[in-house]
């Protein structure tokens, strides 16, 4: 894409990850699940999202950003009702 703005894409991806984190917090609160219990799939997903902002910050290409956006969507779908 000729008009790709890496900085803007990083901001967007980080916002998506933060939104998914909020969804996990709400889901866990509603279902009385410890979001920090990494022995559960929900806990592992939460931890992955928690650390994703740093990983997104290291991206250098549109493809890398898109990979994270796809993963965020997958993780978000796990707690969508």
Coordinates of N, CA and C in Angstrom, one line a residue:
X1 N 0.8 -1.2 0.0 CA 0.0 0.0 0.0 C 0.9 1.2 0.0
X2 N 0.7 2.1 -0.9 CA 1.6 3.3 -1.1 C 1.5 4.3 0.0
X3 N 0.3 4.4 0.6 CA 0.1 5.4 1.6 C 0.1 4.9 3.1
X4 N 0.8 3.7 3.3 CA 0.8 3.1 4.6 C 1.6 4.0 5.6
X5 N 1.0 4.3 6.7 CA 1.7 5.1 7.8 C 1.9 4.1 8.9
X6 N 3.2 3.7 9.1 CA 3.5 2.7 10.1 C 3.2 3.2 11.5
X7 N 3.5 4.5 11.8 CA 3.2 5.0 13.2 C 1.7 5.0 13.5
X8 N 0.9 5.4 12.5 CA -0.6 5.3 12.7 C -1.1 3.9 12.8
X9 N -0.5 3.0 12.1 CA -0.9 1.6 12.1 C -0.6 1.0 13.5
X10 N 0.6 1.4 14.0 CA 1.0 0.9 15.4 C 0.0 1.4 16.4
X11 N -0.4 2.7 16.3 CA -1.3 3.2 17.3 C -2.7 2.5 17.2
X12 N -3.1 2.3 16.0 CA -4.4 1.6 15.8 C -4.3 0.2 16.4
X13 N -3.3 -0.5 16.1 CA -3.1 -1.9 16.6 C -3.1 -1.9 18.1
X14 N -2.3 -1.0 18.7 CA -2.2 -0.9 20.2 C -3.6 -0.6 20.8
X15 N -4.4 0.2 20.2 CA -5.7 0.5 20.6 C -6.6 -0.7 20.6
X16 N -6.5 -1.5 19.5 CA -7.3 -2.7 19.4 C -6.9 -3.7 20.5
X17 N -5.6 -3.8 20.7 CA -5.2 -4.7 21.8 C -5.7 -4.3 23.2
X18 N -5.7 -3.0 23.4 CA -6.2 -2.5 24.7 C -7.7 -2.7 24.8
X19 N -8.4 -2.5 23.7 CA -9.8 -2.8 23.7 C -10.1 -4.3 24.0
X20 N -9.3 -5.2 23.4 CA -9.5 -6.6 23.7 C -9.2 -6.9 25.1
X21 N -8.2 -6.2 25.7 CA -7.9 -6.4 27.1 C -9.1 -6.0 28.0
X22 N -9.7 -4.9 27.6 CA -10.9 -4.5 28.4 C -12.0 -5.6 28.3
X23 N -12.1 -6.1 27.1 CA -13.1 -7.2 26.9 C -12.8 -8.4 27.8
X24 N -11.6 -8.8 27.9 CA -11.2 -9.9 28.8 C -11.5 -9.5 30.2
X25 N -11.2 -8.3 30.6 CA -11.5 -7.9 32.0 C -13.0 -8.0 32.3
X26 N -13.8 -7.5 31.4 CA -15.2 -7.6 31.6 C -15.7 -9.0 31.6
X27 N -15.2 -9.8 30.7 CA -15.6 -11.2 30.6 C -15.3 -12.0 31.9
X28 N -14.1 -11.8 32.4 CA -13.6 -12.4 33.6 C -14.4 -12.0 34.8
X29 N -14.6 -10.7 34.9 CA -15.4 -10.2 36.0 C -16.8 -10.8 36.0
X30 N -17.4 -10.9 34.9 CA -18.8 -11.4 34.8 C -18.8 -12.9 35.1
X31 N -17.8 -13.6 34.7 CA -17.8 -15.1 34.9 C -17.0 -15.5 36.1
X32 N -16.5 -14.5 36.9 CA -15.7 -14.7 38.1 C -14.5 -15.6 37.8
X33 N -13.8 -15.2 36.8 CA -12.5 -15.9 36.4 C -11.4 -15.0 36.8
X34 N -10.3 -15.6 37.3 CA -9.1 -14.8 37.6 C -8.3 -14.6 36.3
X35 N -8.3 -13.3 35.8 CA -7.7 -13.0 34.5 C -6.2 -13.2 34.5
X36 N -5.6 -13.3 35.6 CA -4.2 -13.4 35.7 C -3.7 -14.9 35.9
X37 N -4.7 -15.8 35.9 CA -4.4 -17.2 36.1 C -3.9 -17.8 34.8
X38 N -2.6 -17.9 34.5 CA -2.1 -18.3 33.3 C -2.2 -19.8 33.1
X39 N -2.8 -20.5 34.0 CA -3.0 -22.0 33.8 C -4.3 -22.2 33.0
X40 N -5.0 -21.1 32.8 CA -6.2 -21.2 31.9 C -6.0 -20.6 30.6
X41 N -6.8 -21.0 29.6 CA -6.7 -20.4 28.3 C -7.0 -18.9 28.3
X42 N -7.9 -18.5 29.1 CA -8.3 -17.1 29.2 C -7.1 -16.3 29.8
X43 N -6.5 -16.8 30.8 CA -5.3 -16.2 31.4 C -4.2 -16.1 30.4
X44 N -3.9 -17.1 29.7 CA -2.8 -17.1 28.7 C -3.1 -16.1 27.6
X45 N -4.4 -16.0 27.1 CA -4.7 -15.0 26.1 C -4.6 -13.6 26.6
X46 N -5.0 -13.4 27.9 CA -4.9 -12.1 28.5 C -3.4 -11.7 28.6
X47 N -2.6 -12.6 29.0 CA -1.2 -12.3 29.1 C -0.6 -11.9 27.7
X48 N -1.0 -12.7 26.7 CA -0.5 -12.4 25.4 C -0.9 -11.0 24.9
X49 N -2.2 -10.6 25.2 CA -2.6 -9.3 24.9 C -1.9 -8.2 25.7
X50 N -1.6 -8.5 27.0 CA -1.0 -7.6 27.9 C 0.4 -7.2 27.3
X51 N 1.1 -8.2 26.7 CA 2.5 -8.0 26.2 C 2.5 -7.6 24.8
X52 N 1.4 -7.5 24.1 CA 1.3 -7.3 22.7 C 1.7 -5.8 22.3
X53 N 1.4 -4.9 23.2 CA 1.8 -3.5 22.9 C 3.3 -3.3 22.6
X54 N 4.1 -4.0 23.4 CA 5.5 -3.9 23.2 C 5.9 -4.5 21.8
X55 N 5.3 -5.7 21.5 CA 5.6 -6.4 20.3 C 5.2 -5.5 19.1
X56 N 4.0 -4.9 19.2 CA 3.5 -4.1 18.1 C 4.5 -2.9 17.9
X57 N 5.0 -2.3 19.0 CA 6.0 -1.2 18.9 C 7.2 -1.6 18.1
X58 N 7.5 -2.8 18.1 CA 8.8 -3.3 17.3 C 8.5 -3.6 15.9
X59 N 7.3 -3.5 15.4 CA 6.9 -3.8 14.0 C 7.6 -2.8 13.1
X60 N 8.0 -3.3 11.9 CA 8.6 -2.5 10.9 C 7.9 -2.5 9.6
X61 N 6.9 -3.4 9.4 CA 6.2 -3.6 8.1 C 4.7 -3.7 8.3
X62 N 4.0 -3.4 7.3 CA 2.5 -3.5 7.3 C 2.1 -5.0 7.5
X63 N 2.8 -5.9 7.0 CA 2.5 -7.3 7.2 C 2.6 -7.7 8.7
X64 N 3.6 -7.2 9.4 CA 3.7 -7.5 10.8 C 2.5 -6.9 11.6
X65 N 2.2 -5.7 11.3 CA 1.0 -5.1 11.9 C -0.2 -5.9 11.7
X66 N -0.4 -6.3 10.4 CA -1.6 -7.1 10.0 C -1.7 -8.4 10.8
X67 N -0.5 -9.0 11.0 CA -0.4 -10.3 11.7 C -1.0 -10.1 13.1
X68 N -0.6 -9.0 13.8 CA -1.0 -8.7 15.1 C -2.5 -8.4 15.2
X69 N -3.0 -7.6 14.2 CA -4.4 -7.3 14.1 C -5.3 -8.6 14.0
X70 N -4.8 -9.5 13.2 CA -5.5 -10.8 13.0 C -5.5 -11.6 14.3
X71 N -4.4 -11.6 15.0 CA -4.3 -12.3 16.3 C -5.2 -11.6 17.3
X72 N -5.2 -10.3 17.4 CA -6.1 -9.6 18.3 C -7.6 -10.0 18.0
X73 N -8.0 -10.0 16.8 CA -9.3 -10.4 16.4 C -9.6 -11.8 16.9
X74 N -8.7 -12.7 16.8 CA -8.9 -14.1 17.2 C -9.1 -14.1 18.8
X75 N -8.2 -13.4 19.5 CA -8.3 -13.4 20.9 C -9.6 -12.7 21.4
X76 N -10.0 -11.7 20.7 CA -11.2 -11.0 21.1 C -12.4 -11.9 20.9
X77 N -12.4 -12.7 19.8 CA -13.5 -13.6 19.5 C -13.7 -14.6 20.6
X78 N -12.6 -15.0 21.4 CA -12.7 -16.0 22.4 C -13.6 -15.5 23.6
X79 N -13.7 -14.2 23.7 CA -14.6 -13.7 24.9 C -15.8 -13.0 24.4
X80 N -16.1 -13.0 23.1 CA -17.3 -12.3 22.6 C -18.5 -13.3 22.8
X81 N -19.5 -12.7 23.3 CA -20.7 -13.4 23.6 C -21.8 -13.1 22.6

